[in-house]
Amino acid sequence: MTANNKDHNDLSSPTGGQGALHIDIISVLPDLLASPLSHSIMKRAQDKGLLAIKVHPLRDWAVNEYGQVDDYQYGGGAGMVMMCEPLAKLIDSLREERTYDEIIYMTPDGETLNQRTANNLSLKQNLILICGHYKGIDQRIRDHYVTKEISIGDYVLSGGELAAAVLVDAIGRLLPGVLNDETSALTDSFQDDLLAPPVYTRPADFRGWKVPDILLSGDLKKIDEWRYEQALERTTTRRPDLLKD
Ligand code: 6GU
C-alpha cells in the first residue's frame, strides 16, 4: 500500500450509511478512478451515505514481489493477460465481507450499457466491478466469478477504469436522494426511451435568437405537450431505433 493509498482506496463517506449501494472496484490503476468519482454528484452521493465506493489495487494481490498480476497468453500472441490468482484471491476476500448481487467485468465485448441496465443496477446492494487491462482477464475468472459483462460502447479504451467510472456515475445519480430535484432523473434522455427536449434559460432574446413563445406562456399543459412533441421529433430524427417498440 502506498502512503496516499487512503485517497484512492476509500472514496466512501466517513459514516457509510444504511442501505447505501456498495461498489467495490478492482483496478491496476486505482488513481485513475479517484478523481471522476470524487466530484459533483458522485461526491454528494457518497457524502450523503447513499453510495459507498472502494477501489482495490489489484497489485496488492500480486503473485510476487515485483507486483506481477499479468502474464503471457497460452498459445502465443501479443499482449498480456491478467492472471487468475490475484483476481480470485481479491474477490474471495471481498466475498468474506459481503454477498454480491453482481460481479461485473468491464470489457468491450460485454453487453452495451444502456439506461435500463443502469436502472436495474441502481436497485442492487453490493457490486464488484473488475477493470480489464492488456488483452483482458483469464477466461476462467469470467467463467467462474463474473456474473455480468458490460461495455460502454463500440470502441476500445486502454482499460476498464474510465468505463467503470461511467457506469458508477450512471448508477449513482439514480439512487433516491442523490439528485436535488428527485424528478429530474425521470426527465433525462432515455429514461422513457425518448431523448430529452431542447431547454432554454435567460435571456429570452439573445442576439435576436428567441426562446420559443410557448415556454414563456405560463400554460403548463401546453408546455408539457410541446416538450413531448419535441422529444418525439428529436428521437425520430436522431435515434429512430429507440422507438422500435
Ligand atoms: Cl468496459 N473496456 C474497454 N477497455 N474498452 C471499452 C469498454 C470497456 N467499453 C467500451 N470500450
mmCIF file of C-alpha atoms and ligand atoms in Angstrom:
data_model
loop_
_atom_site.group_PDB
_atom_site.id
_atom_site.type_symbol
_atom_site.label_atom_id
_atom_site.label_comp_id
_atom_site.label_asym_id
_atom_site.label_seq_id
_atom_site.Cartn_x
_atom_site.Cartn_y
_atom_site.Cartn_z
ATOM 1 C CA MET A 1 0.000 0.000 0.000
ATOM 2 C CA THR A 2 1.278 3.451 -0.865
ATOM 3 C CA ALA A 3 1.321 6.377 1.515
ATOM 4 C CA ASN A 4 -1.617 8.096 -0.146
ATOM 5 C CA ASN A 5 -3.489 4.822 -0.509
ATOM 6 C CA LYS A 6 -6.325 6.157 1.599
ATOM 7 C CA ASP A 7 -7.064 8.740 -1.078
ATOM 8 C CA HIS A 8 -7.968 6.250 -3.731
ATOM 9 C CA ASN A 9 -8.807 3.273 -1.600
ATOM 10 C CA ASP A 10 -11.658 4.780 0.344
ATOM 11 C CA LEU A 11 -13.851 7.161 -1.589
ATOM 12 C CA SER A 12 -16.844 6.363 0.560
ATOM 13 C CA SER A 13 -18.475 8.603 3.091
ATOM 14 C CA PRO A 14 -16.906 8.570 6.544
ATOM 15 C CA THR A 15 -20.196 7.452 8.014
ATOM 16 C CA GLY A 16 -21.168 4.888 5.397
ATOM 17 C CA GLY A 17 -24.876 4.620 5.910
ATOM 18 C CA GLN A 18 -27.674 2.104 5.952
ATOM 19 C CA GLY A 19 -28.974 0.961 2.607
ATOM 20 C CA ALA A 20 -26.151 2.545 0.662
ATOM 21 C CA LEU A 21 -25.198 0.965 -2.630
ATOM 22 C CA HIS A 22 -21.750 -0.513 -2.066
ATOM 23 C CA ILE A 23 -19.431 -0.785 -5.076
ATOM 24 C CA ASP A 24 -16.003 -2.436 -4.930
ATOM 25 C CA ILE A 25 -13.812 -1.647 -7.931
ATOM 26 C CA ILE A 26 -10.805 -3.802 -8.789
ATOM 27 C CA SER A 27 -8.126 -1.946 -10.732
ATOM 28 C CA VAL A 28 -4.420 -1.892 -11.590
ATOM 29 C CA LEU A 29 -4.691 1.916 -11.907
ATOM 30 C CA PRO A 30 -6.653 2.965 -8.811
ATOM 31 C CA ASP A 31 -5.564 6.612 -9.096
ATOM 32 C CA LEU A 32 -7.326 6.893 -12.436
ATOM 33 C CA LEU A 33 -10.643 6.310 -10.669
ATOM 34 C CA ALA A 34 -10.209 8.667 -7.734
ATOM 35 C CA SER A 35 -10.951 11.995 -9.413
ATOM 36 C CA PRO A 36 -14.009 11.145 -11.541
ATOM 37 C CA LEU A 37 -15.708 9.589 -8.524
ATOM 38 C CA SER A 38 -14.955 12.358 -6.012
ATOM 39 C CA HIS A 39 -16.690 15.363 -7.537
ATOM 40 C CA SER A 40 -20.106 16.835 -8.083
ATOM 41 C CA ILE A 41 -22.971 14.369 -7.872
ATOM 42 C CA MET A 42 -20.803 11.329 -7.118
ATOM 43 C CA LYS A 43 -19.254 13.247 -4.207
ATOM 44 C CA ARG A 44 -22.663 14.250 -2.924
ATOM 45 C CA ALA A 45 -23.948 10.673 -3.165
ATOM 46 C CA GLN A 46 -21.051 9.463 -1.039
ATOM 47 C CA ASP A 47 -21.176 12.389 1.411
ATOM 48 C CA LYS A 48 -24.863 11.653 1.971
ATOM 49 C CA GLY A 49 -24.046 7.990 2.669
ATOM 50 C CA LEU A 50 -26.135 6.790 -0.278
ATOM 51 C CA LEU A 51 -23.211 5.389 -2.222
ATOM 52 C CA ALA A 52 -20.010 3.748 -0.954
ATOM 53 C CA ILE A 53 -17.184 3.179 -3.429
ATOM 54 C CA LYS A 54 -13.977 1.351 -2.587
ATOM 55 C CA VAL A 55 -11.169 0.972 -5.073
ATOM 56 C CA HIS A 56 -8.959 -2.078 -4.540
ATOM 57 C CA PRO A 57 -5.485 -2.024 -6.107
ATOM 58 C CA LEU A 58 -5.041 -5.428 -7.754
ATOM 59 C CA ARG A 59 -1.284 -5.185 -7.260
ATOM 60 C CA ASP A 60 -1.817 -5.640 -3.527
ATOM 61 C CA TRP A 61 -2.574 -9.260 -4.569
ATOM 62 C CA ALA A 62 0.357 -9.678 -6.961
ATOM 63 C CA VAL A 63 1.913 -13.137 -7.369
ATOM 64 C CA ASN A 64 5.417 -11.925 -6.499
ATOM 65 C CA GLU A 65 7.420 -9.077 -5.031
ATOM 66 C CA TYR A 66 7.594 -7.377 -8.456
ATOM 67 C CA GLY A 67 3.890 -6.686 -8.359
ATOM 68 C CA GLN A 68 3.139 -9.098 -11.187
ATOM 69 C CA VAL A 69 -0.570 -9.509 -11.976
ATOM 70 C CA ASP A 70 -0.374 -10.393 -15.694
ATOM 71 C CA ASP A 71 1.454 -12.914 -17.866
ATOM 72 C CA TYR A 72 1.922 -14.076 -21.468
ATOM 73 C CA GLN A 73 -1.014 -15.819 -23.065
ATOM 74 C CA TYR A 74 -1.042 -19.546 -23.712
ATOM 75 C CA GLY A 75 -0.954 -20.346 -27.402
ATOM 76 C CA GLY A 76 1.202 -17.320 -28.150
ATOM 77 C CA GLY A 77 0.279 -13.913 -29.450
ATOM 78 C CA ALA A 78 0.941 -10.331 -28.475
ATOM 79 C CA GLY A 79 -0.418 -8.868 -25.266
ATOM 80 C CA MET A 80 -0.549 -9.869 -21.636
ATOM 81 C CA VAL A 81 -3.441 -11.455 -19.794
ATOM 82 C CA MET A 82 -4.471 -10.639 -16.231
ATOM 83 C CA MET A 83 -3.793 -13.719 -14.116
ATOM 84 C CA CYS A 84 -6.353 -15.782 -12.196
ATOM 85 C CA GLU A 85 -4.690 -15.812 -8.804
ATOM 86 C CA PRO A 86 -4.652 -12.092 -7.879
ATOM 87 C CA LEU A 87 -8.243 -11.610 -9.064
ATOM 88 C CA ALA A 88 -9.527 -14.793 -7.398
ATOM 89 C CA LYS A 89 -7.852 -14.025 -4.075
ATOM 90 C CA LEU A 90 -9.045 -10.433 -4.012
ATOM 91 C CA ILE A 91 -12.615 -11.380 -4.908
ATOM 92 C CA ASP A 92 -12.581 -14.205 -2.331
ATOM 93 C CA SER A 93 -11.509 -11.730 0.341
ATOM 94 C CA LEU A 94 -14.273 -9.303 -0.652
ATOM 95 C CA ARG A 95 -16.820 -12.124 -0.542
ATOM 96 C CA GLU A 96 -15.910 -12.834 3.063
ATOM 97 C CA GLU A 97 -17.269 -9.384 3.929
ATOM 98 C CA ARG A 98 -20.475 -9.301 1.869
ATOM 99 C CA THR A 99 -22.670 -11.075 -0.627
ATOM 100 C CA TYR A 100 -22.599 -9.612 -4.108
ATOM 101 C CA ASP A 101 -25.577 -9.145 -6.399
ATOM 102 C CA GLU A 102 -23.318 -8.977 -9.452
ATOM 103 C CA ILE A 103 -19.625 -9.361 -10.236
ATOM 104 C CA ILE A 104 -19.250 -7.220 -13.326
ATOM 105 C CA TYR A 105 -16.359 -7.378 -15.763
ATOM 106 C CA MET A 106 -15.877 -4.145 -17.734
ATOM 107 C CA THR A 107 -14.945 -5.277 -21.246
ATOM 108 C CA PRO A 108 -15.535 -4.074 -24.814
ATOM 109 C CA ASP A 109 -17.096 -7.459 -25.686
ATOM 110 C CA GLY A 110 -19.710 -7.173 -22.920
ATOM 111 C CA GLU A 111 -23.354 -6.142 -23.342
ATOM 112 C CA THR A 112 -23.614 -2.469 -24.261
ATOM 113 C CA LEU A 113 -24.580 -0.287 -21.304
ATOM 114 C CA ASN A 114 -27.946 1.414 -21.552
ATOM 115 C CA GLN A 115 -30.317 3.247 -19.211
ATOM 116 C CA ARG A 116 -32.264 0.078 -18.443
ATOM 117 C CA THR A 117 -29.128 -1.671 -17.157
ATOM 118 C CA ALA A 118 -28.193 1.420 -15.107
ATOM 119 C CA ASN A 119 -31.703 1.494 -13.613
ATOM 120 C CA ASN A 120 -31.525 -2.215 -12.718
ATOM 121 C CA LEU A 121 -28.085 -1.970 -11.154
ATOM 122 C CA SER A 122 -29.118 1.080 -9.093
ATOM 123 C CA LEU A 123 -31.533 -1.237 -7.236
ATOM 124 C CA LYS A 124 -28.754 -3.598 -6.077
ATOM 125 C CA GLN A 125 -26.898 -3.546 -2.756
ATOM 126 C CA ASN A 126 -23.387 -4.820 -3.452
ATOM 127 C CA LEU A 127 -21.484 -4.809 -6.731
ATOM 128 C CA ILE A 128 -17.945 -5.674 -7.793
ATOM 129 C CA LEU A 129 -16.543 -4.033 -10.928
ATOM 130 C CA ILE A 130 -13.426 -5.570 -12.472
ATOM 131 C CA CYS A 131 -11.449 -3.231 -14.721
ATOM 132 C CA GLY A 132 -9.679 -5.109 -17.501
ATOM 133 C CA HIS A 133 -6.304 -4.209 -18.983
ATOM 134 C CA TYR A 134 -3.999 -5.511 -21.685
ATOM 135 C CA LYS A 135 -5.671 -8.392 -23.527
ATOM 136 C CA GLY A 136 -8.152 -8.806 -20.707
ATOM 137 C CA ILE A 137 -8.547 -11.261 -17.852
ATOM 138 C CA ASP A 138 -8.072 -15.047 -17.867
ATOM 139 C CA GLN A 139 -11.238 -16.690 -19.227
ATOM 140 C CA ARG A 140 -11.538 -18.867 -16.110
ATOM 141 C CA ILE A 141 -12.296 -15.808 -13.962
ATOM 142 C CA ARG A 142 -15.030 -14.887 -16.438
ATOM 143 C CA ASP A 143 -16.385 -18.439 -16.279
ATOM 144 C CA HIS A 144 -16.301 -18.919 -12.520
ATOM 145 C CA TYR A 145 -16.643 -15.481 -10.904
ATOM 146 C CA VAL A 146 -18.092 -12.944 -13.315
ATOM 147 C CA THR A 147 -21.899 -12.742 -13.491
ATOM 148 C CA LYS A 148 -22.259 -9.845 -15.922
ATOM 149 C CA GLU A 149 -20.066 -8.260 -18.615
ATOM 150 C CA ILE A 150 -20.578 -4.635 -19.609
ATOM 151 C CA SER A 151 -19.170 -2.460 -22.405
ATOM 152 C CA ILE A 152 -19.845 1.274 -22.656
ATOM 153 C CA GLY A 153 -19.866 1.359 -26.454
ATOM 154 C CA ASP A 154 -18.374 0.053 -29.666
ATOM 155 C CA TYR A 155 -14.853 1.454 -29.370
ATOM 156 C CA VAL A 156 -11.818 0.305 -27.444
ATOM 157 C CA LEU A 157 -10.424 2.056 -24.358
ATOM 158 C CA SER A 158 -6.985 1.355 -22.911
ATOM 159 C CA GLY A 159 -8.520 -0.050 -19.770
ATOM 160 C CA GLY A 160 -11.793 -0.584 -17.937
ATOM 161 C CA GLU A 161 -11.321 2.247 -15.412
ATOM 162 C CA LEU A 162 -12.951 5.042 -17.397
ATOM 163 C CA ALA A 163 -15.762 2.674 -18.357
ATOM 164 C CA ALA A 164 -16.229 1.758 -14.679
ATOM 165 C CA ALA A 165 -16.363 5.469 -13.786
ATOM 166 C CA VAL A 166 -19.056 5.941 -16.450
ATOM 167 C CA LEU A 167 -21.056 3.019 -15.092
ATOM 168 C CA VAL A 168 -20.793 4.190 -11.459
ATOM 169 C CA ASP A 169 -21.876 7.704 -12.463
ATOM 170 C CA ALA A 170 -24.845 6.393 -14.445
ATOM 171 C CA ILE A 171 -25.925 4.228 -11.498
ATOM 172 C CA GLY A 172 -25.062 6.624 -8.657
ATOM 173 C CA ARG A 173 -27.164 9.528 -9.904
ATOM 174 C CA LEU A 174 -30.241 7.279 -9.932
ATOM 175 C CA LEU A 175 -30.087 6.450 -6.214
ATOM 176 C CA PRO A 176 -33.019 8.042 -4.371
ATOM 177 C CA GLY A 177 -31.922 11.238 -2.638
ATOM 178 C CA VAL A 178 -28.796 11.792 -4.742
ATOM 179 C CA LEU A 179 -30.211 14.377 -7.128
ATOM 180 C CA ASN A 180 -31.550 17.599 -5.618
ATOM 181 C CA ASP A 181 -34.793 17.511 -7.569
ATOM 182 C CA GLU A 182 -35.812 13.885 -7.432
ATOM 183 C CA THR A 183 -37.927 14.177 -10.528
ATOM 184 C CA SER A 184 -35.047 15.329 -12.663
ATOM 185 C CA ALA A 185 -33.653 11.839 -13.335
ATOM 186 C CA LEU A 186 -37.103 10.910 -14.608
ATOM 187 C CA THR A 187 -36.939 13.515 -17.360
ATOM 188 C CA ASP A 188 -33.454 12.538 -18.564
ATOM 189 C CA SER A 189 -32.915 11.422 -22.109
ATOM 190 C CA PHE A 190 -33.545 7.634 -22.388
ATOM 191 C CA GLN A 191 -35.471 7.368 -19.139
ATOM 192 C CA ASP A 192 -38.699 6.801 -21.093
ATOM 193 C CA ASP A 193 -36.933 5.698 -24.299
ATOM 194 C CA LEU A 194 -37.118 9.290 -25.595
ATOM 195 C CA LEU A 195 -34.364 11.840 -25.960
ATOM 196 C CA ALA A 196 -34.796 14.978 -23.851
ATOM 197 C CA PRO A 197 -36.446 18.058 -25.442
ATOM 198 C CA PRO A 198 -34.493 21.308 -26.001
ATOM 199 C CA VAL A 199 -34.001 23.534 -22.945
ATOM 200 C CA TYR A 200 -33.509 27.317 -22.637
ATOM 201 C CA THR A 201 -32.608 29.811 -19.933
ATOM 202 C CA ARG A 202 -32.349 33.610 -19.670
ATOM 203 C CA PRO A 203 -32.309 35.851 -21.600
ATOM 204 C CA ALA A 204 -35.470 35.280 -23.649
ATOM 205 C CA ASP A 205 -33.786 37.047 -26.571
ATOM 206 C CA PHE A 206 -30.066 36.535 -27.167
ATOM 207 C CA ARG A 207 -28.752 38.328 -30.280
ATOM 208 C CA GLY A 208 -32.227 38.071 -31.754
ATOM 209 C CA TRP A 209 -32.336 34.293 -31.133
ATOM 210 C CA LYS A 210 -35.631 33.875 -29.328
ATOM 211 C CA VAL A 211 -36.829 31.301 -26.849
ATOM 212 C CA PRO A 212 -39.976 29.566 -28.203
ATOM 213 C CA ASP A 213 -43.036 31.614 -27.131
ATOM 214 C CA ILE A 214 -44.776 28.594 -25.681
ATOM 215 C CA LEU A 215 -42.142 28.295 -22.913
ATOM 216 C CA LEU A 216 -42.900 31.878 -21.843
ATOM 217 C CA SER A 217 -46.673 31.390 -21.967
ATOM 218 C CA GLY A 218 -47.080 30.018 -18.425
ATOM 219 C CA ASP A 219 -49.501 27.365 -19.784
ATOM 220 C CA LEU A 220 -48.045 24.250 -18.131
ATOM 221 C CA LYS A 221 -50.257 21.820 -20.039
ATOM 222 C CA LYS A 222 -49.276 23.296 -23.408
ATOM 223 C CA ILE A 223 -45.625 23.342 -22.342
ATOM 224 C CA ASP A 224 -45.769 19.655 -21.393
ATOM 225 C CA GLU A 225 -47.330 18.823 -24.778
ATOM 226 C CA TRP A 226 -44.711 20.878 -26.626
ATOM 227 C CA ARG A 227 -41.891 19.158 -24.746
ATOM 228 C CA TYR A 228 -43.296 15.738 -25.534
ATOM 229 C CA GLU A 229 -43.627 16.614 -29.240
ATOM 230 C CA GLN A 230 -40.073 17.939 -29.319
ATOM 231 C CA ALA A 231 -38.756 14.827 -27.552
ATOM 232 C CA LEU A 232 -40.587 12.622 -30.035
ATOM 233 C CA GLU A 233 -39.321 14.609 -33.017
ATOM 234 C CA ARG A 234 -35.758 14.569 -31.742
ATOM 235 C CA THR A 235 -35.907 10.844 -31.126
ATOM 236 C CA THR A 236 -37.437 10.187 -34.561
ATOM 237 C CA THR A 237 -34.705 12.080 -36.388
ATOM 238 C CA ARG A 238 -31.713 11.166 -34.228
ATOM 239 C CA ARG A 239 -32.464 7.767 -32.713
ATOM 240 C CA PRO A 240 -35.342 6.024 -34.524
ATOM 241 C CA ASP A 241 -34.020 2.732 -33.090
ATOM 242 C CA LEU A 242 -35.309 3.818 -29.647
ATOM 243 C CA LEU A 243 -38.890 3.975 -30.953
ATOM 244 C CA LYS A 244 -38.987 0.390 -32.278
ATOM 245 C CA ASP A 245 -41.384 -0.797 -29.576
HETATM 246 CL CL1 6GU B 1 -15.782 -1.680 -20.487
HETATM 247 N N1 6GU B 1 -13.375 -1.544 -21.527
HETATM 248 C C1 6GU B 1 -12.511 -1.205 -22.502
HETATM 249 N N2 6GU B 1 -11.216 -1.487 -22.335
HETATM 250 N N3 6GU B 1 -12.874 -0.630 -23.633
HETATM 251 C C2 6GU B 1 -14.165 -0.365 -23.770
HETATM 252 C C3 6GU B 1 -15.127 -0.683 -22.804
HETATM 253 C C4 6GU B 1 -14.683 -1.280 -21.674
HETATM 254 N N4 6GU B 1 -16.327 -0.301 -23.259
HETATM 255 C C5 6GU B 1 -16.116 0.229 -24.450
HETATM 256 N N5 6GU B 1 -14.828 0.188 -24.773
#
